[in-house]
mmCIF file of C-alpha atoms in Angstrom:
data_model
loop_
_atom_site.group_PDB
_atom_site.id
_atom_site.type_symbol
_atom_site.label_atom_id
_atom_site.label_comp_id
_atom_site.label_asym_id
_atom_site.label_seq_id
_atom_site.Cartn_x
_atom_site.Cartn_y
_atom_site.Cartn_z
ATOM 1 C CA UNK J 1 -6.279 -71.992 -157.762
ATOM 2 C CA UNK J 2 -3.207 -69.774 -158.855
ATOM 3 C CA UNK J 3 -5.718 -67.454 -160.828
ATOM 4 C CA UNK J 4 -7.637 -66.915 -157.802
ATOM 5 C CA UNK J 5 -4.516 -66.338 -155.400
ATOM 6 C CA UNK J 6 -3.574 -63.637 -157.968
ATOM 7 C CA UNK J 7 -6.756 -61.900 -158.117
ATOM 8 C CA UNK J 8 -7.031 -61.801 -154.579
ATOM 9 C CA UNK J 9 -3.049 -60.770 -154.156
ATOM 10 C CA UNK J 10 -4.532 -57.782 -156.679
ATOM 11 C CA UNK J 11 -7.739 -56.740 -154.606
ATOM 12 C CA UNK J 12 -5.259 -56.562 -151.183
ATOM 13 C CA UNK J 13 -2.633 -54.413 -152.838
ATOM 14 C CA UNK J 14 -5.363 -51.839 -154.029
ATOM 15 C CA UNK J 15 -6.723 -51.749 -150.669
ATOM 16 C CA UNK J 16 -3.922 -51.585 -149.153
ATOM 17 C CA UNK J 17 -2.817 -48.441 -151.581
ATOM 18 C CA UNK J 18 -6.055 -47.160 -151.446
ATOM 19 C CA UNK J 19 -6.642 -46.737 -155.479
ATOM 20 C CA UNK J 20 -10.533 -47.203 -155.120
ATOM 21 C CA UNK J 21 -12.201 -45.108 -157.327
ATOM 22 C CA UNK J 22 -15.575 -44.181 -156.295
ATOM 23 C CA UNK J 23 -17.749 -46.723 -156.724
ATOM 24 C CA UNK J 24 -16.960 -48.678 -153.489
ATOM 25 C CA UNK J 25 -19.307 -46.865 -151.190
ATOM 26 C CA UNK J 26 -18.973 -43.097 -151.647
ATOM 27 C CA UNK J 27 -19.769 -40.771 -154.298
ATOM 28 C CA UNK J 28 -19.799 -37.369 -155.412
ATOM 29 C CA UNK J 29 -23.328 -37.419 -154.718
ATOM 30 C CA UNK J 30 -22.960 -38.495 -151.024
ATOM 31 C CA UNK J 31 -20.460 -36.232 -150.664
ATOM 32 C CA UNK J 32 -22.408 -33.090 -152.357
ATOM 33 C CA UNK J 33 -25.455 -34.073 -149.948
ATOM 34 C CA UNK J 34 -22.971 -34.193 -147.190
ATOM 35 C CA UNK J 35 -21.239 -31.078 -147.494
ATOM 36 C CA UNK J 36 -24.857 -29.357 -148.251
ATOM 37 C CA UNK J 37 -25.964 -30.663 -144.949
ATOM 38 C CA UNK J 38 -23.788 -29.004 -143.156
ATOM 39 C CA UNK J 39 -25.184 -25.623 -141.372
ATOM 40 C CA UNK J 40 -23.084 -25.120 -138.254
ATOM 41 C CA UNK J 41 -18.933 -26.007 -137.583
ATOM 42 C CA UNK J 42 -16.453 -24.850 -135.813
ATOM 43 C CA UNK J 43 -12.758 -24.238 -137.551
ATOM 44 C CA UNK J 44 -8.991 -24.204 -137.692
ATOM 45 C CA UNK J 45 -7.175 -22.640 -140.233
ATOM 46 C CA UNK J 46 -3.573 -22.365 -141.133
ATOM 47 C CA UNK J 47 -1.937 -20.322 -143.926
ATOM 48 C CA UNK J 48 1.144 -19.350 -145.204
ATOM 49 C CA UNK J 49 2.901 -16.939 -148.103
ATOM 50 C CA UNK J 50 5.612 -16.232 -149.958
ATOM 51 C CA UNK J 51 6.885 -14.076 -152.468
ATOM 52 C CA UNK J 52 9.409 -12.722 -154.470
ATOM 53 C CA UNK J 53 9.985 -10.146 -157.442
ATOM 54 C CA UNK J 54 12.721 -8.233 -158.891
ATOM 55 C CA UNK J 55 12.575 -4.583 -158.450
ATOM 56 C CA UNK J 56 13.226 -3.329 -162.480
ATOM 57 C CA UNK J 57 15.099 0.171 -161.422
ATOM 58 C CA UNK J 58 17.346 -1.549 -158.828
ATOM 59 C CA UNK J 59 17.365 -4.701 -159.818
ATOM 60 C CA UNK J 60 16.718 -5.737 -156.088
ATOM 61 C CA UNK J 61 15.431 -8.921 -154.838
ATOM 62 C CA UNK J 62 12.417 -8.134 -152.977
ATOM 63 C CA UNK J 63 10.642 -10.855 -150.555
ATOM 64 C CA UNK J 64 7.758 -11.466 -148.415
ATOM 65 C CA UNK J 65 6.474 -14.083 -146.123
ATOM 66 C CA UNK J 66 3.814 -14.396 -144.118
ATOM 67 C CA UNK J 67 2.168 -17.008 -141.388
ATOM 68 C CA UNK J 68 -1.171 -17.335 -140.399
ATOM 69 C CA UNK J 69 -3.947 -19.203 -137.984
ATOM 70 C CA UNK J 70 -7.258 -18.716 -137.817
ATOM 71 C CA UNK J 71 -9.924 -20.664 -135.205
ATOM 72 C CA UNK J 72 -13.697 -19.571 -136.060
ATOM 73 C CA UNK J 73 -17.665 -20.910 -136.117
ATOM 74 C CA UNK J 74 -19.599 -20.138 -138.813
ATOM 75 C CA UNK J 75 -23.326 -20.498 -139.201
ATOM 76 C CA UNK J 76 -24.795 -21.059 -142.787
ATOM 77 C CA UNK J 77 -28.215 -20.780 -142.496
ATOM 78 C CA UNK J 78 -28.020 -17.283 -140.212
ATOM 79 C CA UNK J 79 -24.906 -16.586 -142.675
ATOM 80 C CA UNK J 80 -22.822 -15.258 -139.641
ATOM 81 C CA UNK J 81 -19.328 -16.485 -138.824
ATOM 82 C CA UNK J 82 -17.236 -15.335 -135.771
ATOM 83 C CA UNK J 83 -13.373 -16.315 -134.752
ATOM 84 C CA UNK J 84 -10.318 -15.111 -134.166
ATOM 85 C CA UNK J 85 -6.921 -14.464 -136.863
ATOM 86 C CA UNK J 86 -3.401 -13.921 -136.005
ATOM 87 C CA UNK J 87 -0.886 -13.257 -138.473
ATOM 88 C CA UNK J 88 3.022 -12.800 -138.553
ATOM 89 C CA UNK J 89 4.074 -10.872 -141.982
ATOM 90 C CA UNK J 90 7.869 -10.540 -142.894
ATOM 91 C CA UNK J 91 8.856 -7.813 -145.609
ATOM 92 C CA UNK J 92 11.891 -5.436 -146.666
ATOM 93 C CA UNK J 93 13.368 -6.019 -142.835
ATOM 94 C CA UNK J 94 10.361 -4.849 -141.241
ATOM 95 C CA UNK J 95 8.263 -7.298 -139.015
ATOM 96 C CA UNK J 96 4.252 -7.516 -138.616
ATOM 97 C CA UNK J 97 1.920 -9.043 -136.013
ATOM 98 C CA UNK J 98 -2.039 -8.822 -136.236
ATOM 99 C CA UNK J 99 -4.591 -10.321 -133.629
ATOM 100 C CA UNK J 100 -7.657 -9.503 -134.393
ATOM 101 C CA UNK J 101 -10.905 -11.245 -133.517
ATOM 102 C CA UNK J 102 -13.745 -10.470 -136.253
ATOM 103 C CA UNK J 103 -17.505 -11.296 -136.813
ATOM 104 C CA UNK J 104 -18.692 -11.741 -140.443
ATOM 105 C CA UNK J 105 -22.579 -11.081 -141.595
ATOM 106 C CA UNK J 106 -23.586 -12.150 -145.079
ATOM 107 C CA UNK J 107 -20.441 -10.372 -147.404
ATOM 108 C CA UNK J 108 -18.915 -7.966 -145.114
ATOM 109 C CA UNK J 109 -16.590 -8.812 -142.322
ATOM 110 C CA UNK J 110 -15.623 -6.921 -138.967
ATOM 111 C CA UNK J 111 -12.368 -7.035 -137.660
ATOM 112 C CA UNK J 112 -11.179 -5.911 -134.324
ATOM 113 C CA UNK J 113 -8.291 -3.536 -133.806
ATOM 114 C CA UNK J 114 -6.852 -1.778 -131.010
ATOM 115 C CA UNK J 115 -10.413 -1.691 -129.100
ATOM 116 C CA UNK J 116 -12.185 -0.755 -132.224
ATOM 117 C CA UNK J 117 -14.289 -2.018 -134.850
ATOM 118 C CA UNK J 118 -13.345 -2.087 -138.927
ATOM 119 C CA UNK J 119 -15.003 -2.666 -141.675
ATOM 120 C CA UNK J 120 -14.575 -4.627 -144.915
ATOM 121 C CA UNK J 121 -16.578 -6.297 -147.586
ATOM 122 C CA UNK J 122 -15.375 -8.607 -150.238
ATOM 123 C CA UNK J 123 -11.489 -7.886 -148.787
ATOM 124 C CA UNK J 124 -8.596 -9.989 -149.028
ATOM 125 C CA UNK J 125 -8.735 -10.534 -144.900
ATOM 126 C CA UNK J 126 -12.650 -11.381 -145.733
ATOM 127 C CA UNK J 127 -11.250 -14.622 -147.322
ATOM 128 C CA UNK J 128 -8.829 -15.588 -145.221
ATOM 129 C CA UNK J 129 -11.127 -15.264 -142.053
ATOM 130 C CA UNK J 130 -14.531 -16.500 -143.442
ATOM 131 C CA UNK J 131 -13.801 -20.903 -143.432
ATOM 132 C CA UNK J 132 -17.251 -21.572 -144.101
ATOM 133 C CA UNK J 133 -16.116 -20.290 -148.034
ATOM 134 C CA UNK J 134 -13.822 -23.456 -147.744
ATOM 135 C CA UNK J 135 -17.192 -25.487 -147.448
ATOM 136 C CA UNK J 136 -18.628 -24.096 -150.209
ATOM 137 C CA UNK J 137 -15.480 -24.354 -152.129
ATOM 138 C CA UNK J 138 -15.546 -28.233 -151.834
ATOM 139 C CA UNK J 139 -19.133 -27.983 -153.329
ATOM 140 C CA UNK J 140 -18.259 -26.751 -156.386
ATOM 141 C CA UNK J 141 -15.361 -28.169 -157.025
ATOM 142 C CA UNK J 142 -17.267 -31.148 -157.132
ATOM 143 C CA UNK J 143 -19.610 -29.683 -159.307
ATOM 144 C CA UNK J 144 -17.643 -28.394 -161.970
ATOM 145 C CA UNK J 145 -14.029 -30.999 -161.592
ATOM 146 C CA UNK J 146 -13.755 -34.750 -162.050
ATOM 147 C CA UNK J 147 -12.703 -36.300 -159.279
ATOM 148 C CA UNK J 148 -11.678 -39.621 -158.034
ATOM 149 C CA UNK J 149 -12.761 -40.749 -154.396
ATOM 150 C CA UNK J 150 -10.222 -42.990 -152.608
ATOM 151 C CA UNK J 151 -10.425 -45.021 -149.776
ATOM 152 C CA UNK J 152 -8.091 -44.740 -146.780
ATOM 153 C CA UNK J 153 -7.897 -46.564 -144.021
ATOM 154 C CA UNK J 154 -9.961 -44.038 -141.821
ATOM 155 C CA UNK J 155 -12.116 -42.663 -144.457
ATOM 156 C CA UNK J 156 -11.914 -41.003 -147.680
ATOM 157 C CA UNK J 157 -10.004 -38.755 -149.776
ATOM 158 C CA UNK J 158 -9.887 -36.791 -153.021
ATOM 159 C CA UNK J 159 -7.502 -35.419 -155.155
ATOM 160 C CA UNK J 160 -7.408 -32.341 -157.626
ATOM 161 C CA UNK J 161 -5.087 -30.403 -159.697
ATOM 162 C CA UNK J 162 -6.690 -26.623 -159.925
ATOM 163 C CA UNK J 163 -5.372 -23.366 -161.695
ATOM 164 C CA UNK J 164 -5.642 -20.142 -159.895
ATOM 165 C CA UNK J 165 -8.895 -19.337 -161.984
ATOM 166 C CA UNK J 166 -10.681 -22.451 -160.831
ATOM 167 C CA UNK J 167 -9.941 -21.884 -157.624
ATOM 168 C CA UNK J 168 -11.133 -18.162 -157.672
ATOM 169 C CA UNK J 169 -14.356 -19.172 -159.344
ATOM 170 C CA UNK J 170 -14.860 -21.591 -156.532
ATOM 171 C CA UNK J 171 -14.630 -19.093 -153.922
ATOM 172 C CA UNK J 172 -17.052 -16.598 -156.135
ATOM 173 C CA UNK J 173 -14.130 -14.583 -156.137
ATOM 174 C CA UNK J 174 -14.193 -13.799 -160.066
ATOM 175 C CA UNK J 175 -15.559 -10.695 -160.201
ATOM 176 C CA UNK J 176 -13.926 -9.046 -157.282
ATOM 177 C CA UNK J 177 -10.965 -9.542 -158.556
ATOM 178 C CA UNK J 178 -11.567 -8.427 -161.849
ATOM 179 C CA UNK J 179 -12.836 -5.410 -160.430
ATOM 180 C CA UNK J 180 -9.406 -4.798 -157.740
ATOM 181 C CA UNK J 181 -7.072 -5.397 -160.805
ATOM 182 C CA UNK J 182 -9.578 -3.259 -163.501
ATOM 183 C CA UNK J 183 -11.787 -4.597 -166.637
ATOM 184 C CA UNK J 184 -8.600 -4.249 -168.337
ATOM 185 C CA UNK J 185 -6.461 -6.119 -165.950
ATOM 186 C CA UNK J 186 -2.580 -5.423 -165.846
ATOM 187 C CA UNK J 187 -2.343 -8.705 -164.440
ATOM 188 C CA UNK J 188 -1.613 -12.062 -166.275
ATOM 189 C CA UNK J 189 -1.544 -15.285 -163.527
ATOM 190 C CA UNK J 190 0.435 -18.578 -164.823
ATOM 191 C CA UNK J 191 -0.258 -21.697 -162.403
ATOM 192 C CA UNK J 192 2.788 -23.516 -162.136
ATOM 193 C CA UNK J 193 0.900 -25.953 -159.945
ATOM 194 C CA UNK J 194 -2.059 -26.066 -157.724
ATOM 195 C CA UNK J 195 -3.905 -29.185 -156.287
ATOM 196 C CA UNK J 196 -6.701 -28.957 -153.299
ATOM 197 C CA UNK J 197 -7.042 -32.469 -151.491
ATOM 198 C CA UNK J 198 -9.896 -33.019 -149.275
ATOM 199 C CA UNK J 199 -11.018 -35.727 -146.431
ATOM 200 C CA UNK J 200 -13.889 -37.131 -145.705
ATOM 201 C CA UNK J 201 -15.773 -39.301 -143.651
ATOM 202 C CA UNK J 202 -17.626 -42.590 -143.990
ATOM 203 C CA UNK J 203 -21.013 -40.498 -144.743
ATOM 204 C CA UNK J 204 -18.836 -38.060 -147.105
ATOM 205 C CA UNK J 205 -18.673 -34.978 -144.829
ATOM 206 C CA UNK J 206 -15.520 -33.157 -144.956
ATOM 207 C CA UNK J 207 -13.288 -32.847 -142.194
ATOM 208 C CA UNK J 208 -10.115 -31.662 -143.611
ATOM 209 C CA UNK J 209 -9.418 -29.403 -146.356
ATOM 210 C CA UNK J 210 -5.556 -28.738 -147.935
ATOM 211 C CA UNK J 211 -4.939 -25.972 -150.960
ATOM 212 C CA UNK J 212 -1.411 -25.250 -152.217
ATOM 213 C CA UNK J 213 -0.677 -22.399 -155.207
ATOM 214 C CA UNK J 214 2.314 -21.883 -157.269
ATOM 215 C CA UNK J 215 1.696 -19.067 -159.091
ATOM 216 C CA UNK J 216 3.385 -16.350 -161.186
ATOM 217 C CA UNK J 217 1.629 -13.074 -161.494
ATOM 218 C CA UNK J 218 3.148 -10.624 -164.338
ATOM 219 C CA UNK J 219 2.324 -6.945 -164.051
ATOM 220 C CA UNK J 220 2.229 -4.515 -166.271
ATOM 221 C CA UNK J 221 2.948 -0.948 -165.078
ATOM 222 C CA UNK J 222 2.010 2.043 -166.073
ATOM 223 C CA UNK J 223 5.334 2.816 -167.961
ATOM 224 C CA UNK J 224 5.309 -0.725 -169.808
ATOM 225 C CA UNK J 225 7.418 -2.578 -167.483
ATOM 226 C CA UNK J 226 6.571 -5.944 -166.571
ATOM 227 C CA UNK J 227 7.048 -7.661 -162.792
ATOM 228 C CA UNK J 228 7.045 -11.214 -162.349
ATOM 229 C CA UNK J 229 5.544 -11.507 -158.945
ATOM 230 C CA UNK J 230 6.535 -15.738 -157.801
ATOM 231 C CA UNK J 231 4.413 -16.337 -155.411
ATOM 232 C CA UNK J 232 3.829 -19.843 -153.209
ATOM 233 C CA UNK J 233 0.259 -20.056 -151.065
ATOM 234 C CA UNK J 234 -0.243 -23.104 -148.419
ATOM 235 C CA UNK J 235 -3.468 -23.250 -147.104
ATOM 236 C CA UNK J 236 -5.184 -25.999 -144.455
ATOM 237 C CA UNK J 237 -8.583 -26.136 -142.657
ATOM 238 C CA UNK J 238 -9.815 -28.698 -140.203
ATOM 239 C CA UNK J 239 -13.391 -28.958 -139.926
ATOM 240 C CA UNK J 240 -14.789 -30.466 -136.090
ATOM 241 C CA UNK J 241 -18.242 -30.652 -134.059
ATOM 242 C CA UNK J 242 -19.884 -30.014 -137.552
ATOM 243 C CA UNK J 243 -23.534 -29.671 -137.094
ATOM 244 C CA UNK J 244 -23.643 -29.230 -133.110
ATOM 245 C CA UNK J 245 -25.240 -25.869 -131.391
ATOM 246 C CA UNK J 246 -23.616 -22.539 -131.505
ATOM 247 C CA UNK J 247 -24.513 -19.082 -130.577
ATOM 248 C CA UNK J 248 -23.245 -16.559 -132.801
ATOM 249 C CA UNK J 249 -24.043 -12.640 -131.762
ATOM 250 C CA UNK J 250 -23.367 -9.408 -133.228
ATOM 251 C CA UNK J 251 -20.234 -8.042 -130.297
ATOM 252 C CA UNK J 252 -21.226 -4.548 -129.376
ATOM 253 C CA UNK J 253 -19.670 -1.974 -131.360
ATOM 254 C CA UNK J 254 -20.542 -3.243 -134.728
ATOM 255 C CA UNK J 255 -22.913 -0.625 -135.454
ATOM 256 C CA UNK J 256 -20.100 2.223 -135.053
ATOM 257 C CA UNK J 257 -18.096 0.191 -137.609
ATOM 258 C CA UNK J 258 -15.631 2.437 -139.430
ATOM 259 C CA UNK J 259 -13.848 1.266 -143.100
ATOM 260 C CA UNK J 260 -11.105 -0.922 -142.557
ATOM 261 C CA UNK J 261 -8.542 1.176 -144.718
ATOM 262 C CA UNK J 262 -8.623 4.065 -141.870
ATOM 263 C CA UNK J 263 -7.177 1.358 -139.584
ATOM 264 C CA UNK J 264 -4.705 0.287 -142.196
ATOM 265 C CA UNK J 265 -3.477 3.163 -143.558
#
């Protein structure tokens, strides 16, 4: 009688912590099926930045921050995505503020500014703005990471410590990077710590995605001097009326589309 109060006593503490491993009812495959499944969602996305570095002639403390949200419906099948990014960016005294509303087809992204449309394919603001990448992100993360599926009390939940590299081969990011920092790259990225945890639901669809990057990025110039660039990236998306009807359109203007860098510089 004792041995069975124990093992019982045993069973309600891992429920109650939630250390389930997969096995109980949801598995990577569920999950991959899930997450394949979905075509259509709507999103909400908040990031935030910051960094420092030294500057090596002044010896100067340099920082920036920056804040971000970002609401959005994407379509998978059509490969279009539309939605609407604000940012707040903090640097050397001076204060930024962007609203822009953009429209994404396939790889290149639109973003609206002062009345007109920009261009940009494969650029950093294509990242932050496209959340259907976060999908796709979970899918092979699962494919290529071990992970262990826990149960919580209103779903499920996993887990996983990342490098910067993983992460950028998840978003099929690899090679545009290697291209913006050269095929002999001047830049050397050390992951102090990185994790992504995602939630899911009793079928395995995900509902809630969290990333967080501790990274420091040394430099080499041109001269031989090295900056260490310490830099701290928070990143959340909640997933909602995933599979339900939307209407995405091309806004009018698109076709008149200049590059983004005459808007930017």
């Amino acid at each position: 009688m004792r041995r069975l109060v124990a093992v019982l006593l045993m069973v309600a503490i891992a429920l109650a912590s939630g250390c389930i491993g997969s096995g109980v009812g949801l598995t990577e495959e569920k999950v991959l099926n899930a997450v394949q499944g979905i075509d259509t969602a709507k999103y909400a996305q908040n990031f935030s930045m910051s960094m420092y570095f030294i500057e090596p002639h002044t010896n100067r403390t340099v920082n920036l921050t920056a804040l971000g949200h970002v609401t959005g419906v994407f379509n998978r099948t059509a490969n279009v995505e539309t939605g609407n990014m604000s940012m707040r960016v903090h640097a050397s005294g001076m204060n930024i503020t962007l609203n822009w509303p953009y429209f994404i087809n396939g790889s290149t992204a639109y973003f609206k500014i002062d009345g007109r449309w920009y261009r940009a394919e494969q650029d950093d603001l294509y990242t932050e703005a496209s959340g259907s990448l976060n999908v796709k992100y979970i899918e092979n993360l699962l494919k290529t990471k071990n992970v262990t599926i826990e149960k919580l009390a209103d779903g499920y939940a996993f887990r996983v410590n990342v490098t910067f590299w993983e992460y950028v081969k998840a978003t099929n990011q690899t090679s545009y990077l290697r291209d913006k920092w050269g095929n002999e790259s001047r830049v050397n990225v050390t992951t102090r710590s990185g994790w992504v945890e995602v939630h899911l639901r009793e079928d395995g669809t995900p509902t809630f995605i969290e990333t967080y990057m501790n990274l420091v990025l040394s430099i080499s110039g041109l001269n031989g001097e090295e900056i260490d660039v310490h830099m701290v990236i928070h990143n959340s998306v909640s997933l909602f009326d995933i599979n339900g009807h939307v209407e995405i359109n091309a806004p009018e203007g698109i076709n008149k589309a200049k590059n983004l860098e005459e808007a930017l510089w």
